[in-house]
Tab-separated table of N, CA and C in Angstrom:
chain	number	residue	atom	x	y	z
A	228	MET	N	105.039	35.988	123.677
A	228	MET	CA	105.202	37.340	122.824
A	228	MET	C	103.816	38.036	123.138
A	229	TRP	N	103.966	39.309	122.700
A	229	TRP	CA	102.746	40.220	122.437
A	229	TRP	C	102.247	40.326	121.278
A	230	TYR	N	100.950	40.288	121.017
A	230	TYR	CA	100.115	40.205	119.664
A	230	TYR	C	99.185	41.519	119.611
A	231	ALA	N	99.300	42.454	118.759
A	231	ALA	CA	98.428	43.405	118.504
A	231	ALA	C	97.511	42.838	117.574
A	232	ILE	N	96.311	42.987	118.227
A	232	ILE	CA	94.912	42.350	117.691
A	232	ILE	C	93.892	43.482	117.416
A	233	GLU	N	93.466	43.982	115.699
A	233	GLU	CA	92.787	45.021	115.250
A	233	GLU	C	91.929	44.960	114.712
A	234	GLY	N	90.830	44.874	115.267
A	234	GLY	CA	89.305	44.612	114.607
A	234	GLY	C	88.600	45.857	113.850
A	235	TYR	N	88.389	45.716	113.255
A	235	TYR	CA	87.562	46.794	112.429
A	235	TYR	C	85.995	46.773	111.928
A	236	ASP	N	85.278	47.280	112.876
A	236	ASP	CA	83.725	47.405	112.661
A	236	ASP	C	83.538	47.530	111.111
A	237	GLY	N	82.179	46.682	110.958
A	237	GLY	CA	81.603	47.217	109.731
A	237	GLY	C	80.615	48.039	109.753
A	238	GLU	N	80.025	48.593	108.687
A	238	GLU	CA	78.528	49.690	108.836
A	238	GLU	C	77.787	48.899	109.651
A	239	ASP	N	76.806	50.498	110.478
A	239	ASP	CA	75.738	49.841	111.579
A	239	ASP	C	75.621	48.391	112.122
A	240	VAL	N	76.763	48.432	112.761
A	240	VAL	CA	76.944	47.693	113.707
A	240	VAL	C	76.596	47.593	115.162
A	241	LEU	N	76.726	48.734	115.756
A	241	LEU	CA	76.527	49.625	116.930
A	241	LEU	C	75.758	48.576	117.946
A	242	ALA	N	74.658	48.068	117.477
A	242	ALA	CA	73.588	47.349	118.233
A	242	ALA	C	74.155	45.554	118.425
A	243	ALA	N	74.804	45.173	117.647
A	243	ALA	CA	75.532	43.764	117.504
A	243	ALA	C	76.691	44.118	118.457
A	244	ARG	N	77.390	44.890	118.242
A	244	ARG	CA	78.201	45.497	119.553
A	244	ARG	C	77.819	45.401	120.819
A	245	MET	N	76.765	46.300	120.866
A	245	MET	CA	76.405	46.259	122.432
A	245	MET	C	76.058	44.734	123.002
A	246	GLN	N	75.367	44.104	121.665
A	246	GLN	CA	74.493	43.238	122.309
A	246	GLN	C	75.649	41.841	122.985
A	247	ALA	N	76.780	41.788	122.335
A	247	ALA	CA	77.884	41.045	122.046
A	247	ALA	C	79.005	41.611	123.192
A	248	ARG	N	78.862	42.714	123.509
A	248	ARG	CA	80.056	43.430	124.521
A	248	ARG	C	80.179	42.514	125.836
A	249	GLY	N	79.343	41.953	126.544
A	249	GLY	CA	79.314	41.164	127.898
A	249	GLY	C	80.632	40.302	127.661
A	250	ARG	N	80.025	39.186	126.457
A	250	ARG	CA	80.867	38.312	126.097
A	250	ARG	C	82.192	38.368	125.993
A	251	HIS	N	82.618	39.698	124.886
A	251	HIS	CA	83.539	40.339	124.486
A	251	HIS	C	84.616	40.580	125.654
A	252	LEU	N	84.017	41.127	126.586
A	252	LEU	CA	84.654	41.643	128.058
A	252	LEU	C	84.978	40.649	128.871
A	253	GLU	N	84.087	39.572	128.767
A	253	GLU	CA	84.829	38.352	129.879
A	253	GLU	C	86.339	37.759	129.239
A	254	ARG	N	85.916	37.704	127.980
A	254	ARG	CA	87.314	37.051	127.361
A	254	ARG	C	88.607	37.884	127.535
A	255	LEU	N	88.543	38.983	127.661
A	255	LEU	CA	89.399	39.981	127.587
A	255	LEU	C	89.766	40.388	129.526
A	256	THR	N	88.487	39.919	130.584
A	256	THR	CA	89.098	39.708	131.728
A	256	THR	C	89.902	38.491	132.168
A	257	ALA	N	89.553	37.534	131.318
A	257	ALA	CA	90.288	36.489	131.591
A	257	ALA	C	91.826	36.461	131.419
A	258	LEU	N	91.950	37.224	130.099
A	258	LEU	CA	93.611	37.408	129.805
A	258	LEU	C	93.931	38.253	130.776
A	259	ARG	N	93.431	39.414	131.209
A	259	ARG	CA	93.979	40.252	132.216
A	259	ARG	C	94.070	39.274	133.657
A	260	ASP	N	93.453	38.708	134.086
A	260	ASP	CA	93.264	38.131	135.351
A	260	ASP	C	94.534	36.698	134.818
A	261	ALA	N	95.144	36.692	133.975
A	261	ALA	CA	96.132	35.808	133.712
A	261	ALA	C	97.047	36.517	133.175
A	262	GLY	N	97.337	37.794	133.349
A	262	GLY	CA	98.317	38.405	133.640
A	262	GLY	C	99.028	38.675	131.972
A	263	ARG	N	97.973	38.529	130.862
A	263	ARG	CA	98.352	38.305	129.773
A	263	ARG	C	98.031	39.668	129.021
A	264	LEU	N	97.077	40.386	129.731
A	264	LEU	CA	96.752	41.597	128.646
A	264	LEU	C	97.669	42.953	128.978
A	265	LEU	N	98.028	43.713	127.950
A	265	LEU	CA	98.357	44.958	128.089
A	265	LEU	C	97.821	45.874	127.682
A	266	LEU	N	96.743	46.149	126.762
A	266	LEU	CA	95.566	47.058	126.740
A	266	LEU	C	94.671	46.343	126.039
A	267	ALA	N	93.675	47.333	126.123
A	267	ALA	CA	92.395	46.744	125.254
A	267	ALA	C	91.277	47.756	125.383
A	268	GLY	N	90.641	47.967	123.832
A	268	GLY	CA	89.754	49.420	123.664
A	268	GLY	C	89.440	49.207	122.634
A	269	PRO	N	88.091	50.179	122.448
A	269	PRO	CA	87.249	50.645	121.039
A	269	PRO	C	88.013	52.077	121.058
A	270	CYS	N	87.902	51.758	119.476
A	270	CYS	CA	88.285	53.195	118.894
A	270	CYS	C	87.055	53.615	118.155
A	271	PRO	N	86.682	55.032	118.939
A	271	PRO	CA	85.640	56.003	118.382
A	271	PRO	C	85.534	56.280	117.170
A	272	ARG	N	84.286	56.030	116.480
A	272	ARG	CA	84.506	56.428	115.138
A	272	ARG	C	84.558	58.010	114.684
A	273	ILE	N	84.416	59.070	115.937
A	273	ILE	CA	84.002	60.335	116.181
A	273	ILE	C	85.151	61.047	116.879
A	274	ASP	N	85.990	61.824	116.916
A	274	ASP	CA	86.508	62.430	117.823
A	274	ASP	C	85.965	62.475	119.303
A	275	ALA	N	85.734	61.684	120.277
A	275	ALA	CA	84.754	62.012	121.635
A	275	ALA	C	85.237	60.774	122.349
A	276	GLU	N	85.099	60.982	123.371
A	276	GLU	CA	84.996	59.678	124.355
A	276	GLU	C	84.080	58.915	124.189
A	277	ASP	N	82.978	59.414	124.475
A	277	ASP	CA	81.550	58.854	124.013
A	277	ASP	C	81.054	59.121	122.918
A	278	PRO	N	81.109	58.177	121.906
A	278	PRO	CA	80.988	58.690	120.563
A	278	PRO	C	79.291	58.484	120.070
A	279	GLY	N	78.386	58.340	121.047
A	279	GLY	CA	77.262	57.984	121.267
A	279	GLY	C	76.793	57.258	119.904
A	280	PRO	N	75.736	57.880	118.919
A	280	PRO	CA	75.065	56.865	118.189
A	280	PRO	C	75.979	56.682	116.859
A	281	ALA	N	77.179	57.499	116.883
A	281	ALA	CA	78.206	57.262	115.754
A	281	ALA	C	78.775	55.872	115.927
A	282	GLY	N	78.781	55.381	116.814
A	282	GLY	CA	79.475	54.248	117.407
A	282	GLY	C	80.945	54.253	117.158
A	283	PHE	N	81.688	52.773	116.845
A	283	PHE	CA	83.382	52.956	117.005
A	283	PHE	C	83.473	52.206	115.555
A	284	SER	N	84.916	52.298	114.948
A	284	SER	CA	85.677	52.070	113.802
A	284	SER	C	86.190	50.501	114.178
A	285	GLY	N	85.860	50.132	115.344
A	285	GLY	CA	86.791	49.132	115.416
A	285	GLY	C	87.228	48.700	116.717
A	286	SER	N	88.234	47.978	117.603
A	286	SER	CA	89.040	47.925	118.554
A	286	SER	C	90.631	47.391	118.381
A	287	LEU	N	91.049	47.627	119.492
A	287	LEU	CA	92.635	47.337	119.701
A	287	LEU	C	92.902	46.722	121.243
A	288	VAL	N	93.725	45.078	120.830
A	288	VAL	CA	94.190	44.645	121.989
A	288	VAL	C	95.110	44.295	121.521
A	289	VAL	N	96.291	44.323	122.645
A	289	VAL	CA	97.608	44.192	123.006
A	289	VAL	C	97.629	42.783	123.820
A	290	ALA	N	98.015	41.489	123.747
A	290	ALA	CA	97.614	40.426	124.449
A	290	ALA	C	99.154	39.864	124.343
A	291	GLU	N	99.494	38.774	125.289
A	291	GLU	CA	100.324	37.834	125.057
A	291	GLU	C	99.785	36.494	124.751
A	292	PHE	N	100.503	35.788	123.951
A	292	PHE	CA	100.375	34.113	123.310
A	292	PHE	C	101.604	33.956	123.098
A	293	GLU	N	101.419	32.261	122.874
A	293	GLU	CA	102.546	31.571	122.951
A	293	GLU	C	102.531	31.473	121.172
A	294	SER	N	101.880	31.951	120.413
A	294	SER	CA	102.589	32.154	118.914
A	294	SER	C	101.473	32.929	118.470
A	295	LEU	N	101.889	33.186	116.772
A	295	LEU	CA	101.008	34.203	115.946
A	295	LEU	C	99.981	33.344	115.854
A	296	GLN	N	99.781	32.083	115.804
A	296	GLN	CA	98.353	30.997	115.349
A	296	GLN	C	97.875	31.131	116.546
A	297	ALA	N	98.440	30.936	117.525
A	297	ALA	CA	97.131	31.346	118.949
A	297	ALA	C	96.415	32.223	119.075
A	298	ALA	N	96.859	33.349	118.771
A	298	ALA	CA	96.875	34.690	118.821
A	298	ALA	C	95.647	34.843	118.004
A	299	ARG	N	95.806	34.511	116.566
A	299	ARG	CA	94.778	34.678	115.386
A	299	ARG	C	93.593	33.602	115.838
A	300	ALA	N	93.940	32.425	116.722
A	300	ALA	CA	92.537	31.660	116.699
A	300	ALA	C	91.795	32.209	118.020
A	301	TRP	N	92.158	32.871	118.902
A	301	TRP	CA	91.975	33.664	119.867
A	301	TRP	C	90.845	34.814	119.068
A	302	ALA	N	91.559	35.960	118.310
A	302	ALA	CA	90.865	36.852	117.562
A	302	ALA	C	89.584	35.718	116.802
A	303	GLN	N	89.552	35.134	116.239
A	303	GLN	CA	88.752	34.566	115.640
A	303	GLN	C	87.587	33.714	116.442
A	304	ALA	N	87.926	33.645	117.603
A	304	ALA	CA	86.679	33.055	118.643
A	304	ALA	C	86.066	34.533	119.243
A	305	ASP	N	86.830	35.268	118.746
A	305	ASP	CA	86.007	36.612	119.222
A	305	ASP	C	84.547	37.034	119.456
A	306	PRO	N	83.594	36.964	120.362
A	306	PRO	CA	82.160	37.316	120.226
A	306	PRO	C	81.744	38.713	119.241
A	307	TYR	N	82.646	39.221	119.018
A	307	TYR	CA	82.380	40.688	117.883
A	307	TYR	C	82.467	39.563	116.403
A	308	VAL	N	83.516	38.711	116.495
A	308	VAL	CA	83.750	38.062	115.250
A	308	VAL	C	82.225	37.448	114.900
A	309	GLU	N	81.876	36.505	115.899
A	309	GLU	CA	80.502	35.816	115.754
A	309	GLU	C	79.553	36.410	115.402
A	310	ALA	N	79.162	37.660	115.684
A	310	ALA	CA	78.020	38.591	116.152
A	310	ALA	C	78.139	39.642	114.629
A	311	GLY	N	79.449	39.420	113.583
A	311	GLY	CA	79.278	40.264	112.489
A	311	GLY	C	79.860	41.358	112.708
A	312	VAL	N	80.335	42.006	113.746
A	312	VAL	CA	80.739	43.478	114.639
A	312	VAL	C	82.000	43.719	113.355
A	313	TYR	N	82.820	42.918	113.585
A	313	TYR	CA	84.049	42.994	112.907
A	313	TYR	C	83.683	42.777	111.599
A	314	ALA	N	84.317	43.736	110.486
A	314	ALA	CA	84.768	43.280	109.383
A	314	ALA	C	85.480	42.740	108.677
A	315	ARG	N	86.509	42.782	109.300
A	315	ARG	CA	87.852	41.895	109.275
A	315	ARG	C	88.685	42.137	110.493
A	316	VAL	N	90.084	41.198	110.894
A	316	VAL	CA	90.880	41.431	112.118
A	316	VAL	C	92.086	40.959	111.607
A	317	GLU	N	92.952	41.739	112.208
A	317	GLU	CA	94.531	41.771	111.882
A	317	GLU	C	95.244	41.679	112.976
A	318	VAL	N	96.250	40.284	112.773
A	318	VAL	CA	97.080	40.065	113.672
A	318	VAL	C	98.101	39.784	113.425
A	319	ARG	N	99.233	40.999	114.451
A	319	ARG	CA	100.222	41.329	114.491
A	319	ARG	C	101.517	40.749	115.361
A	320	PRO	N	102.254	40.601	115.120
A	320	PRO	CA	103.200	40.661	116.396
A	320	PRO	C	103.714	41.598	116.730
A	321	PHE	N	103.652	42.329	118.346
A	321	PHE	CA	104.154	43.425	118.731
A	321	PHE	C	105.230	43.487	119.725
A	322	ARG	N	106.098	44.102	119.442
A	322	ARG	CA	107.275	44.247	120.373
A	322	ARG	C	107.144	45.463	121.502
A	323	LYS	N	106.766	45.554	122.551
A	323	LYS	CA	106.829	46.676	123.603
A	323	LYS	C	108.058	47.073	124.228
A	324	VAL	N	107.796	48.814	123.885
A	324	VAL	CA	109.511	49.348	124.130
A	324	VAL	C	109.054	50.244	125.271
A	325	LEU	N	108.025	50.858	125.102
A	325	LEU	CA	107.986	51.980	126.269
A	325	LEU	C	106.215	51.725	126.625
A	326	PRO	N	105.926	52.027	127.848
A	326	PRO	CA	106.810	52.528	128.860
A	326	PRO	C	107.356	51.065	129.556
């Protein structure tokens, strides 16, 4: 089943985000390579493709896991959680309809 994983950035975490980004992307690449990643990306804190020093308000990942528990475990092991980037993470089942 698909799960939406939403990470919400804390305040002033852009430097920590950039430092942990490589490890974060490695995990997403592994999901992609396994055919389990629908989409992933950050949410700019301002209305701009590149928010610069304003940074990001969080991230969205939609990926396939065997259970909600497995999706939550994967999310909690994210380098952004470990680095203190995310103030909170929410994981919910997701039902893809379109396209």
